[in-house]
Structures are given as structure tokens and as C-alpha cells.
Amino acid sequence: MATVRRSRSGPLAQCYSTDVIVVSQPAADALSAGPSIKRDRFSFRIGAMHRTSASMGIDLDNAEWEKKVMNSWPKMCTFVVREILQTERAYIASLEEIILGYMMPLHGYLLAKGEGPNFIHTVFGNINKLRQLHEELLDKLHTACGDPHEFADVFIETDFDHYREYCIHYTDANDFLQKSMNENEKLKMFITQCQNDLEHALPLHSHLIKPVQRILKYHLMLREMLKYIDSEAVIYQDVKEAHGKMKSVAEEINTSFKKERTEQLATPSSIARRRSKEIKCTYKTN
């Protein structure tokens, strides 16, 4: 077992509520032993139960919850409310797996090599802040699900600015990750081992795009909800305002992303400029 002490500053400063992280097996040992040595696939979950929001365990099939929602929303809207909560919970679990299954083992591996946090910061960005944001968001949505006005207000009042930073840097982060793995076979082996430990069918870069996908889905789910609400009903305006807010967030991210890519392509030293094939990403905001 190895112990890694968390820095009080830098990109990992907000990761965990404890100062000591226990790693099941030093990365250097795993690499020197070869890829056939498999770390405990559950070791990345150390302390997760203490950090995960209590609402991660909400029972959406509970009769009391069902009654509360059914009495407050048009029937078809209850399915959308359930979808929002279920997918929110699954999304948080995905962020936890990225952080605990990839980022922390990589942090230990790089620390053992005497390297700084640049790789972690470049590849994972502010994903810790996104996790914290969504743990709070799920708590609020679950509390408010029996009141359509309050449910809509959660989206209206929540600040999603962290997504702008994550999304505009996503393509560069992916480029940097692929380039680093192509140039460093041991790093590639380690990341692949993390993937195997998590039993993920898809590689890391396929999971890093999930925040981009998630932030662009809210306005679509809220738009679906509007279809089942009488336009004369009071809650229609509340949900419409929430939909407008989340659509604006998606459009702003799309605009910022395109602007960032344009500036990068105009800079000879940028990663995007060096690539032989441009990665294109189109966001649907209707």
C-alpha cells in the first residue's frame, strides 16, 4: 500500500475531504511487473461512500416519492422528472469513476516519477468542480421534485460556468492525452490497466467527453417536459424559463468552443494546428 498526501493547492486541492489518499498498489510497481498484474478493481472506490451525496441512494420507486411527484406534475412530466434524476445520478457515478479510477491512480504514478500535476490538470481540467456541482444539483432537484416551480428554479439559479472552461479545453485535452500515450508506452500501459480495472469497454477519452454531452442534454429534457404542460398553466412559464436558461448555456458553450478552436488554429504552436486531421464537434442546441 502507498500513501499520497494531497496538496492544499493546485488542481487536486478540491478532490477529497481527507488529506491522505491510500493507493492499493504503487503505479511504478504495477508497471515494472507488467500489464498482467491487475490492481484491485475496487480500490479506486476508497472513501467514495463518504464523499458521495446522500441523494445518490434515493429510491425513485418509493411509493412516497411517486405520490409526491404524481400529485404535482402532469402525468407524462413525471417520466421526465424521473429521467433527469436517474441520469443525473448515473452521471455523477461516471465522474466518480473518472476521478477515482483514472485521475487518482495517474496522480500517484506521476508523483512516483517525480513529475508535476501538469498532465492531470491538462487532461482532467476542472472535473472535480463538476462533480461537486452535480452532487449539489442532484440534492436540490431531489428535494424540489414535488414542486414544479422549485424544480425549475434549480436550473435557473444554478451557475454552470465551470462547464465553459471544461468544454472549450476538451479537444486540446483529448489531443494531449492521445499524444502523450503515443509517445510514452508505459503511460499508455498504465492508463489501459486503469481501464481494465474499471472494466470499461471504452477508453478514457470516451469518458472525458461525458461532461460535454451532459450539459447539452438538459434543455432537451426540459423541452420534452414542456410538451406535456398546458401552455396556460402557471408551471409552464417556470419550465419554459428553465429551458431557456439551459439552452442559452448550451449555445454559449458552443460559441466559446468555436471561438477557442478558431484562435487555436490561427496559432502555429497550438496542438490543434499540429494535428493532421481536425477534430470537429457539433452541438445541437435546438
PDB file of C-alpha atoms in Angstrom:
ATOM      1  CA  MET A   1       0.000   0.000   0.000  1.00  0.00           C
ATOM      2  CA  ALA A   2       1.147   3.533  -0.680  1.00  0.00           C
ATOM      3  CA  THR A   3       0.107   6.811   0.853  1.00  0.00           C
ATOM      4  CA  VAL A   4      -0.199  10.017  -1.144  1.00  0.00           C
ATOM      5  CA  ARG A   5      -0.712  13.314   0.618  1.00  0.00           C
ATOM      6  CA  ARG A   6      -2.988  15.777  -1.089  1.00  0.00           C
ATOM      7  CA  SER A   7      -1.646  19.256  -1.773  1.00  0.00           C
ATOM      8  CA  ARG A   8      -3.530  22.203  -0.295  1.00  0.00           C
ATOM      9  CA  SER A   9      -3.419  23.996  -3.647  1.00  0.00           C
ATOM     10  CA  GLY A  10      -3.491  23.189  -7.320  1.00  0.00           C
ATOM     11  CA  PRO A  11      -5.925  21.180  -9.415  1.00  0.00           C
ATOM     12  CA  LEU A  12      -6.252  18.376  -6.884  1.00  0.00           C
ATOM     13  CA  ALA A  13      -6.857  20.632  -3.898  1.00  0.00           C
ATOM     14  CA  GLN A  14     -10.634  20.194  -4.004  1.00  0.00           C
ATOM     15  CA  CYS A  15     -10.618  16.465  -4.733  1.00  0.00           C
ATOM     16  CA  TYR A  16     -11.125  14.892  -1.389  1.00  0.00           C
ATOM     17  CA  SER A  17     -12.309  15.675   2.097  1.00  0.00           C
ATOM     18  CA  THR A  18      -9.327  13.868   3.628  1.00  0.00           C
ATOM     19  CA  ASP A  19      -5.645  14.704   3.426  1.00  0.00           C
ATOM     20  CA  VAL A  20      -4.423  11.167   2.910  1.00  0.00           C
ATOM     21  CA  ILE A  21      -5.272   9.004  -0.075  1.00  0.00           C
ATOM     22  CA  VAL A  22      -4.459   5.293   0.127  1.00  0.00           C
ATOM     23  CA  VAL A  23      -3.468   3.750  -3.185  1.00  0.00           C
ATOM     24  CA  SER A  24      -3.786  -0.022  -3.468  1.00  0.00           C
ATOM     25  CA  GLN A  25      -0.516  -0.531  -5.362  1.00  0.00           C
ATOM     26  CA  PRO A  26       2.161   1.930  -6.445  1.00  0.00           C
ATOM     27  CA  ALA A  27       1.924   2.581 -10.156  1.00  0.00           C
ATOM     28  CA  ALA A  28       5.612   2.045 -10.622  1.00  0.00           C
ATOM     29  CA  ASP A  29       5.350  -1.481  -9.197  1.00  0.00           C
ATOM     30  CA  ALA A  30       2.393  -2.282 -11.410  1.00  0.00           C
ATOM     31  CA  LEU A  31       4.283  -1.167 -14.482  1.00  0.00           C
ATOM     32  CA  SER A  32       7.518  -2.934 -13.631  1.00  0.00           C
ATOM     33  CA  ALA A  33       5.570  -6.144 -13.053  1.00  0.00           C
ATOM     34  CA  GLY A  34       3.969  -5.836 -16.462  1.00  0.00           C
ATOM     35  CA  PRO A  35       0.387  -5.328 -17.597  1.00  0.00           C
ATOM     36  CA  SER A  36      -0.638  -8.815 -16.469  1.00  0.00           C
ATOM     37  CA  ILE A  37      -0.570  -7.673 -12.835  1.00  0.00           C
ATOM     38  CA  LYS A  38      -4.037  -6.395 -12.077  1.00  0.00           C
ATOM     39  CA  ARG A  39      -4.765  -3.960  -9.287  1.00  0.00           C
ATOM     40  CA  ASP A  40      -7.821  -4.476  -7.144  1.00  0.00           C
ATOM     41  CA  ARG A  41     -10.537  -3.101  -9.398  1.00  0.00           C
ATOM     42  CA  PHE A  42     -12.438  -1.809  -6.413  1.00  0.00           C
ATOM     43  CA  SER A  43      -9.541   0.016  -4.778  1.00  0.00           C
ATOM     44  CA  PHE A  44     -10.392   3.231  -6.566  1.00  0.00           C
ATOM     45  CA  ARG A  45     -13.598   3.394  -4.542  1.00  0.00           C
ATOM     46  CA  ILE A  46     -11.764   4.000  -1.234  1.00  0.00           C
ATOM     47  CA  GLY A  47     -13.655   6.631   0.700  1.00  0.00           C
ATOM     48  CA  ALA A  48     -16.228   7.093  -2.057  1.00  0.00           C
ATOM     49  CA  MET A  49     -19.166   6.439   0.235  1.00  0.00           C
ATOM     50  CA  HIS A  50     -18.058   9.322   2.454  1.00  0.00           C
ATOM     51  CA  ARG A  51     -17.834  11.742  -0.454  1.00  0.00           C
ATOM     52  CA  THR A  52     -20.894  10.752  -2.447  1.00  0.00           C
ATOM     53  CA  SER A  53     -24.067  12.732  -1.938  1.00  0.00           C
ATOM     54  CA  ALA A  54     -26.680  11.049   0.226  1.00  0.00           C
ATOM     55  CA  SER A  55     -29.193  11.503  -2.581  1.00  0.00           C
ATOM     56  CA  MET A  56     -27.178   9.117  -4.744  1.00  0.00           C
ATOM     57  CA  GLY A  57     -29.114   6.418  -2.939  1.00  0.00           C
ATOM     58  CA  ILE A  58     -32.596   7.873  -3.498  1.00  0.00           C
ATOM     59  CA  ASP A  59     -35.263   5.326  -4.285  1.00  0.00           C
ATOM     60  CA  LEU A  60     -37.229   6.558  -7.279  1.00  0.00           C
ATOM     61  CA  ASP A  61     -39.598   3.600  -6.948  1.00  0.00           C
ATOM     62  CA  ASN A  62     -40.536   4.557  -3.411  1.00  0.00           C
ATOM     63  CA  ALA A  63     -44.316   4.962  -3.079  1.00  0.00           C
ATOM     64  CA  GLU A  64     -43.988   8.204  -1.121  1.00  0.00           C
ATOM     65  CA  TRP A  65     -41.719   9.731  -3.769  1.00  0.00           C
ATOM     66  CA  GLU A  66     -44.065   8.518  -6.508  1.00  0.00           C
ATOM     67  CA  LYS A  67     -47.080  10.075  -4.811  1.00  0.00           C
ATOM     68  CA  LYS A  68     -45.305  13.373  -4.232  1.00  0.00           C
ATOM     69  CA  VAL A  69     -44.349  13.709  -7.890  1.00  0.00           C
ATOM     70  CA  MET A  70     -47.595  12.347  -9.349  1.00  0.00           C
ATOM     71  CA  ASN A  71     -49.635  14.856  -7.340  1.00  0.00           C
ATOM     72  CA  SER A  72     -47.529  17.797  -8.507  1.00  0.00           C
ATOM     73  CA  TRP A  73     -46.839  17.226 -12.208  1.00  0.00           C
ATOM     74  CA  PRO A  74     -48.828  16.275 -15.308  1.00  0.00           C
ATOM     75  CA  LYS A  75     -48.515  12.500 -15.672  1.00  0.00           C
ATOM     76  CA  MET A  76     -46.136  12.477 -18.648  1.00  0.00           C
ATOM     77  CA  CYS A  77     -43.883  15.034 -16.944  1.00  0.00           C
ATOM     78  CA  THR A  78     -43.255  12.604 -14.102  1.00  0.00           C
ATOM     79  CA  PHE A  79     -41.371  10.364 -16.518  1.00  0.00           C
ATOM     80  CA  VAL A  80     -39.130  13.278 -17.491  1.00  0.00           C
ATOM     81  CA  VAL A  81     -38.521  14.164 -13.837  1.00  0.00           C
ATOM     82  CA  ARG A  82     -37.538  10.559 -13.206  1.00  0.00           C
ATOM     83  CA  GLU A  83     -35.247  10.564 -16.248  1.00  0.00           C
ATOM     84  CA  ILE A  84     -33.498  13.737 -15.099  1.00  0.00           C
ATOM     85  CA  LEU A  85     -32.867  12.319 -11.622  1.00  0.00           C
ATOM     86  CA  GLN A  86     -31.816   8.866 -12.811  1.00  0.00           C
ATOM     87  CA  THR A  87     -29.421  10.174 -15.451  1.00  0.00           C
ATOM     88  CA  GLU A  88     -28.057  12.751 -13.017  1.00  0.00           C
ATOM     89  CA  ARG A  89     -27.224  10.003 -10.555  1.00  0.00           C
ATOM     90  CA  ALA A  90     -25.587   7.909 -13.297  1.00  0.00           C
ATOM     91  CA  TYR A  91     -23.601  10.926 -14.486  1.00  0.00           C
ATOM     92  CA  ILE A  92     -22.210  11.584 -11.013  1.00  0.00           C
ATOM     93  CA  ALA A  93     -21.192   7.934 -10.787  1.00  0.00           C
ATOM     94  CA  SER A  94     -19.354   8.322 -14.103  1.00  0.00           C
ATOM     95  CA  LEU A  95     -17.485  11.370 -12.814  1.00  0.00           C
ATOM     96  CA  GLU A  96     -16.541   9.412  -9.689  1.00  0.00           C
ATOM     97  CA  GLU A  97     -15.118   6.616 -11.823  1.00  0.00           C
ATOM     98  CA  ILE A  98     -13.061   9.050 -13.890  1.00  0.00           C
ATOM     99  CA  ILE A  99     -11.667  10.746 -10.791  1.00  0.00           C
ATOM    100  CA  LEU A 100     -11.095   7.669  -8.629  1.00  0.00           C
ATOM    101  CA  GLY A 101     -10.364   5.165 -11.371  1.00  0.00           C
ATOM    102  CA  TYR A 102      -8.144   7.240 -13.641  1.00  0.00           C
ATOM    103  CA  MET A 103      -7.130  10.583 -12.206  1.00  0.00           C
ATOM    104  CA  MET A 104      -6.001   9.495  -8.741  1.00  0.00           C
ATOM    105  CA  PRO A 105      -4.020   6.432  -9.913  1.00  0.00           C
ATOM    106  CA  LEU A 106      -2.369   8.606 -12.563  1.00  0.00           C
ATOM    107  CA  HIS A 107      -1.595  11.204  -9.943  1.00  0.00           C
ATOM    108  CA  GLY A 108       0.146   8.533  -7.857  1.00  0.00           C
ATOM    109  CA  TYR A 109       2.031   7.236 -10.890  1.00  0.00           C
ATOM    110  CA  LEU A 110       3.279  10.691 -11.883  1.00  0.00           C
ATOM    111  CA  LEU A 111       4.124  11.549  -8.280  1.00  0.00           C
ATOM    112  CA  ALA A 112       6.258   8.407  -8.046  1.00  0.00           C
ATOM    113  CA  LYS A 113       8.120   9.564 -11.143  1.00  0.00           C
ATOM    114  CA  GLY A 114       8.721  12.984  -9.634  1.00  0.00           C
ATOM    115  CA  GLU A 115       6.545  14.722 -12.196  1.00  0.00           C
ATOM    116  CA  GLY A 116       4.279  17.672 -11.549  1.00  0.00           C
ATOM    117  CA  PRO A 117       0.494  17.992 -11.914  1.00  0.00           C
ATOM    118  CA  ASN A 118       0.571  19.374 -15.464  1.00  0.00           C
ATOM    119  CA  PHE A 119      -0.651  16.153 -17.070  1.00  0.00           C
ATOM    120  CA  ILE A 120      -3.517  15.820 -14.581  1.00  0.00           C
ATOM    121  CA  HIS A 121      -4.569  19.430 -14.980  1.00  0.00           C
ATOM    122  CA  THR A 122      -4.388  19.343 -18.783  1.00  0.00           C
ATOM    123  CA  VAL A 123      -6.279  16.075 -19.248  1.00  0.00           C
ATOM    124  CA  PHE A 124      -8.881  16.278 -16.473  1.00  0.00           C
ATOM    125  CA  GLY A 125      -9.270  20.039 -16.159  1.00  0.00           C
ATOM    126  CA  ASN A 126     -11.776  21.101 -13.513  1.00  0.00           C
ATOM    127  CA  ILE A 127     -13.677  17.809 -13.416  1.00  0.00           C
ATOM    128  CA  ASN A 128     -13.615  17.869  -9.591  1.00  0.00           C
ATOM    129  CA  LYS A 129     -15.628  21.077  -9.616  1.00  0.00           C
ATOM    130  CA  LEU A 130     -18.121  19.499 -11.991  1.00  0.00           C
ATOM    131  CA  ARG A 131     -18.581  16.568  -9.636  1.00  0.00           C
ATOM    132  CA  GLN A 132     -19.195  18.879  -6.683  1.00  0.00           C
ATOM    133  CA  LEU A 133     -21.598  20.957  -8.761  1.00  0.00           C
ATOM    134  CA  HIS A 134     -23.678  17.936  -9.706  1.00  0.00           C
ATOM    135  CA  GLU A 135     -23.769  16.404  -6.253  1.00  0.00           C
ATOM    136  CA  GLU A 136     -25.337  19.660  -5.078  1.00  0.00           C
ATOM    137  CA  LEU A 137     -27.577  19.826  -8.143  1.00  0.00           C
ATOM    138  CA  LEU A 138     -28.935  16.315  -7.557  1.00  0.00           C
ATOM    139  CA  ASP A 139     -29.654  17.100  -3.912  1.00  0.00           C
ATOM    140  CA  LYS A 140     -31.589  20.218  -4.893  1.00  0.00           C
ATOM    141  CA  LEU A 141     -33.504  18.524  -7.710  1.00  0.00           C
ATOM    142  CA  HIS A 142     -34.487  15.621  -5.483  1.00  0.00           C
ATOM    143  CA  THR A 143     -35.673  17.972  -2.754  1.00  0.00           C
ATOM    144  CA  ALA A 144     -37.646  20.092  -5.230  1.00  0.00           C
ATOM    145  CA  CYS A 145     -39.103  17.335  -7.415  1.00  0.00           C
ATOM    146  CA  GLY A 146     -42.502  17.623  -5.720  1.00  0.00           C
ATOM    147  CA  ASP A 147     -42.772  21.333  -6.550  1.00  0.00           C
ATOM    148  CA  PRO A 148     -42.557  22.211 -10.281  1.00  0.00           C
ATOM    149  CA  HIS A 149     -41.767  25.863  -9.544  1.00  0.00           C
ATOM    150  CA  GLU A 150     -38.855  24.997  -7.254  1.00  0.00           C
ATOM    151  CA  PHE A 151     -37.682  22.250  -9.614  1.00  0.00           C
ATOM    152  CA  ALA A 152     -37.443  24.735 -12.475  1.00  0.00           C
ATOM    153  CA  ASP A 153     -35.777  27.283 -10.207  1.00  0.00           C
ATOM    154  CA  VAL A 154     -32.936  24.854  -9.500  1.00  0.00           C
ATOM    155  CA  PHE A 155     -31.875  25.091 -13.142  1.00  0.00           C
ATOM    156  CA  ILE A 156     -32.499  28.827 -13.317  1.00  0.00           C
ATOM    157  CA  GLU A 157     -30.434  29.616 -10.226  1.00  0.00           C
ATOM    158  CA  THR A 158     -27.565  27.133 -10.686  1.00  0.00           C
ATOM    159  CA  ASP A 159     -24.296  28.514 -12.039  1.00  0.00           C
ATOM    160  CA  PHE A 160     -22.911  26.270 -14.787  1.00  0.00           C
ATOM    161  CA  ASP A 161     -19.885  28.457 -15.581  1.00  0.00           C
ATOM    162  CA  HIS A 162     -17.445  25.621 -14.799  1.00  0.00           C
ATOM    163  CA  TYR A 163     -18.621  23.947 -17.992  1.00  0.00           C
ATOM    164  CA  ARG A 164     -17.359  26.718 -20.185  1.00  0.00           C
ATOM    165  CA  GLU A 165     -13.790  26.062 -19.018  1.00  0.00           C
ATOM    166  CA  TYR A 166     -14.095  22.289 -19.325  1.00  0.00           C
ATOM    167  CA  CYS A 167     -15.755  22.258 -22.733  1.00  0.00           C
ATOM    168  CA  ILE A 168     -13.529  24.762 -24.531  1.00  0.00           C
ATOM    169  CA  HIS A 169     -10.454  22.823 -23.410  1.00  0.00           C
ATOM    170  CA  TYR A 170     -11.872  19.368 -24.062  1.00  0.00           C
ATOM    171  CA  THR A 171     -10.454  18.923 -27.575  1.00  0.00           C
ATOM    172  CA  ASP A 172      -6.980  20.067 -26.534  1.00  0.00           C
ATOM    173  CA  ALA A 173      -7.150  17.760 -23.511  1.00  0.00           C
ATOM    174  CA  ASN A 174      -8.035  14.836 -25.747  1.00  0.00           C
ATOM    175  CA  ASP A 175      -5.273  15.725 -28.216  1.00  0.00           C
ATOM    176  CA  PHE A 176      -2.746  15.971 -25.390  1.00  0.00           C
ATOM    177  CA  LEU A 177      -3.862  12.644 -23.935  1.00  0.00           C
ATOM    178  CA  GLN A 178      -3.541  10.825 -27.260  1.00  0.00           C
ATOM    179  CA  LYS A 179      -0.180  12.429 -27.997  1.00  0.00           C
ATOM    180  CA  SER A 180       1.173  11.541 -24.541  1.00  0.00           C
ATOM    181  CA  MET A 181       0.059   7.929 -24.846  1.00  0.00           C
ATOM    182  CA  ASN A 182       1.567   7.603 -28.323  1.00  0.00           C
ATOM    183  CA  GLU A 183       4.911   8.922 -27.090  1.00  0.00           C
ATOM    184  CA  ASN A 184       5.033   7.114 -23.731  1.00  0.00           C
ATOM    185  CA  GLU A 185       4.368   3.375 -23.839  1.00  0.00           C
ATOM    186  CA  LYS A 186       4.472   2.945 -20.046  1.00  0.00           C
ATOM    187  CA  LEU A 187       1.928   5.699 -19.577  1.00  0.00           C
ATOM    188  CA  LYS A 188      -0.264   4.058 -22.191  1.00  0.00           C
ATOM    189  CA  MET A 189       0.037   0.712 -20.391  1.00  0.00           C
ATOM    190  CA  PHE A 190      -0.911   2.286 -17.091  1.00  0.00           C
ATOM    191  CA  ILE A 191      -3.983   4.039 -18.485  1.00  0.00           C
ATOM    192  CA  THR A 192      -5.046   0.830 -20.217  1.00  0.00           C
ATOM    193  CA  GLN A 193      -4.669  -1.008 -16.909  1.00  0.00           C
ATOM    194  CA  CYS A 194      -6.915   1.562 -15.254  1.00  0.00           C
ATOM    195  CA  GLN A 195      -9.488   0.929 -17.967  1.00  0.00           C
ATOM    196  CA  ASN A 196      -9.266  -2.816 -17.380  1.00  0.00           C
ATOM    197  CA  ASP A 197      -9.602  -2.402 -13.622  1.00  0.00           C
ATOM    198  CA  LEU A 198     -12.769  -0.394 -14.144  1.00  0.00           C
ATOM    199  CA  GLU A 199     -13.984  -2.958 -16.666  1.00  0.00           C
ATOM    200  CA  HIS A 200     -14.715  -0.156 -19.097  1.00  0.00           C
ATOM    201  CA  ALA A 201     -15.331  -1.231 -22.678  1.00  0.00           C
ATOM    202  CA  LEU A 202     -14.375   2.225 -23.958  1.00  0.00           C
ATOM    203  CA  PRO A 203     -11.067   4.075 -23.345  1.00  0.00           C
ATOM    204  CA  LEU A 204     -10.540   7.131 -21.174  1.00  0.00           C
ATOM    205  CA  HIS A 205     -11.103   9.726 -23.888  1.00  0.00           C
ATOM    206  CA  SER A 206     -14.616   8.335 -24.451  1.00  0.00           C
ATOM    207  CA  HIS A 207     -15.450   9.107 -20.832  1.00  0.00           C
ATOM    208  CA  LEU A 208     -13.903  12.571 -20.779  1.00  0.00           C
ATOM    209  CA  ILE A 209     -16.496  13.751 -23.301  1.00  0.00           C
ATOM    210  CA  LYS A 210     -19.377  12.897 -20.957  1.00  0.00           C
ATOM    211  CA  PRO A 211     -19.471  16.354 -19.306  1.00  0.00           C
ATOM    212  CA  VAL A 212     -19.760  17.947 -22.754  1.00  0.00           C
ATOM    213  CA  GLN A 213     -22.623  15.610 -23.608  1.00  0.00           C
ATOM    214  CA  ARG A 214     -24.371  16.079 -20.267  1.00  0.00           C
ATOM    215  CA  ILE A 215     -24.556  19.862 -20.229  1.00  0.00           C
ATOM    216  CA  LEU A 216     -26.102  19.805 -23.705  1.00  0.00           C
ATOM    217  CA  LYS A 217     -28.917  17.438 -22.683  1.00  0.00           C
ATOM    218  CA  TYR A 218     -30.712  19.465 -20.030  1.00  0.00           C
ATOM    219  CA  HIS A 219     -32.516  21.818 -22.384  1.00  0.00           C
ATOM    220  CA  LEU A 220     -33.619  18.832 -24.476  1.00  0.00           C
ATOM    221  CA  MET A 221     -35.186  17.115 -21.456  1.00  0.00           C
ATOM    222  CA  LEU A 222     -36.845  20.334 -20.332  1.00  0.00           C
ATOM    223  CA  ARG A 223     -38.140  20.904 -23.856  1.00  0.00           C
ATOM    224  CA  GLU A 224     -39.666  17.425 -23.741  1.00  0.00           C
ATOM    225  CA  MET A 225     -41.316  18.326 -20.446  1.00  0.00           C
ATOM    226  CA  LEU A 226     -42.915  21.417 -21.983  1.00  0.00           C
ATOM    227  CA  LYS A 227     -44.779  19.232 -24.482  1.00  0.00           C
ATOM    228  CA  TYR A 228     -46.896  17.797 -21.672  1.00  0.00           C
ATOM    229  CA  ILE A 229     -47.740  21.025 -19.841  1.00  0.00           C
ATOM    230  CA  ASP A 230     -50.711  23.209 -20.739  1.00  0.00           C
ATOM    231  CA  SER A 231     -49.328  26.489 -22.056  1.00  0.00           C
ATOM    232  CA  GLU A 232     -51.851  28.319 -19.878  1.00  0.00           C
ATOM    233  CA  ALA A 233     -50.662  26.612 -16.703  1.00  0.00           C
ATOM    234  CA  VAL A 234     -48.545  28.579 -14.232  1.00  0.00           C
ATOM    235  CA  ILE A 235     -45.797  25.961 -14.224  1.00  0.00           C
ATOM    236  CA  TYR A 236     -45.440  26.234 -17.997  1.00  0.00           C
ATOM    237  CA  GLN A 237     -43.698  29.591 -17.693  1.00  0.00           C
ATOM    238  CA  ASP A 238     -41.422  28.263 -14.947  1.00  0.00           C
ATOM    239  CA  VAL A 239     -40.288  25.284 -17.006  1.00  0.00           C
ATOM    240  CA  LYS A 240     -40.042  27.438 -20.129  1.00  0.00           C
ATOM    241  CA  GLU A 241     -37.691  29.802 -18.306  1.00  0.00           C
ATOM    242  CA  ALA A 242     -35.576  26.866 -17.115  1.00  0.00           C
ATOM    243  CA  HIS A 243     -35.456  25.516 -20.663  1.00  0.00           C
ATOM    244  CA  GLY A 244     -34.401  28.930 -21.970  1.00  0.00           C
ATOM    245  CA  LYS A 245     -31.656  29.138 -19.356  1.00  0.00           C
ATOM    246  CA  MET A 246     -30.216  25.729 -20.216  1.00  0.00           C
ATOM    247  CA  LYS A 247     -30.492  26.334 -23.951  1.00  0.00           C
ATOM    248  CA  SER A 248     -28.551  29.581 -23.500  1.00  0.00           C
ATOM    249  CA  VAL A 249     -25.896  27.700 -21.537  1.00  0.00           C
ATOM    250  CA  ALA A 250     -25.544  25.200 -24.389  1.00  0.00           C
ATOM    251  CA  GLU A 251     -25.366  27.939 -27.018  1.00  0.00           C
ATOM    252  CA  GLU A 252     -22.795  29.903 -25.016  1.00  0.00           C
ATOM    253  CA  ILE A 253     -20.614  26.823 -24.662  1.00  0.00           C
ATOM    254  CA  ASN A 254     -20.935  26.131 -28.363  1.00  0.00           C
ATOM    255  CA  THR A 255     -19.937  29.707 -29.225  1.00  0.00           C
ATOM    256  CA  SER A 256     -16.996  29.678 -26.800  1.00  0.00           C
ATOM    257  CA  PHE A 257     -15.832  26.327 -28.144  1.00  0.00           C
ATOM    258  CA  LYS A 258     -15.873  27.528 -31.744  1.00  0.00           C
ATOM    259  CA  LYS A 259     -14.088  30.762 -30.818  1.00  0.00           C
ATOM    260  CA  GLU A 260     -11.379  28.879 -28.925  1.00  0.00           C
ATOM    261  CA  ARG A 261     -10.822  26.482 -31.804  1.00  0.00           C
ATOM    262  CA  THR A 262     -10.582  29.341 -34.298  1.00  0.00           C
ATOM    263  CA  GLU A 263      -7.964  31.082 -32.165  1.00  0.00           C
ATOM    264  CA  GLN A 264      -6.003  27.855 -31.744  1.00  0.00           C
ATOM    265  CA  LEU A 265      -5.968  27.121 -35.453  1.00  0.00           C
ATOM    266  CA  ALA A 266      -4.591  30.601 -36.038  1.00  0.00           C
ATOM    267  CA  THR A 267      -1.712  29.904 -33.627  1.00  0.00           C
ATOM    268  CA  PRO A 268       1.115  27.836 -35.185  1.00  0.00           C
ATOM    269  CA  SER A 269       2.208  26.450 -31.818  1.00  0.00           C
ATOM    270  CA  SER A 270      -1.209  25.133 -30.831  1.00  0.00           C
ATOM    271  CA  ILE A 271      -1.921  21.433 -30.577  1.00  0.00           C
ATOM    272  CA  ALA A 272      -4.783  21.760 -32.976  1.00  0.00           C
ATOM    273  CA  ARG A 273      -2.531  23.358 -35.609  1.00  0.00           C
ATOM    274  CA  ARG A 274      -0.109  20.460 -35.433  1.00  0.00           C
ATOM    275  CA  ARG A 275      -2.765  17.867 -35.998  1.00  0.00           C
ATOM    276  CA  SER A 276      -3.068  16.457 -39.491  1.00  0.00           C
ATOM    277  CA  LYS A 277      -6.789  15.965 -39.077  1.00  0.00           C
ATOM    278  CA  GLU A 278      -9.049  18.465 -37.394  1.00  0.00           C
ATOM    279  CA  ILE A 279     -11.478  17.168 -34.796  1.00  0.00           C
ATOM    280  CA  LYS A 280     -14.892  18.653 -35.366  1.00  0.00           C
ATOM    281  CA  CYS A 281     -17.592  18.819 -32.734  1.00  0.00           C
ATOM    282  CA  THR A 282     -21.124  19.989 -33.465  1.00  0.00           C
ATOM    283  CA  TYR A 283     -23.503  20.826 -30.644  1.00  0.00           C
ATOM    284  CA  LYS A 284     -27.244  20.577 -31.111  1.00  0.00           C
ATOM    285  CA  THR A 285     -28.968  23.407 -29.262  1.00  0.00           C
ATOM    286  CA  ASN A 286     -32.476  23.415 -30.702  1.00  0.00           C
TER     287      ASN A 286
END
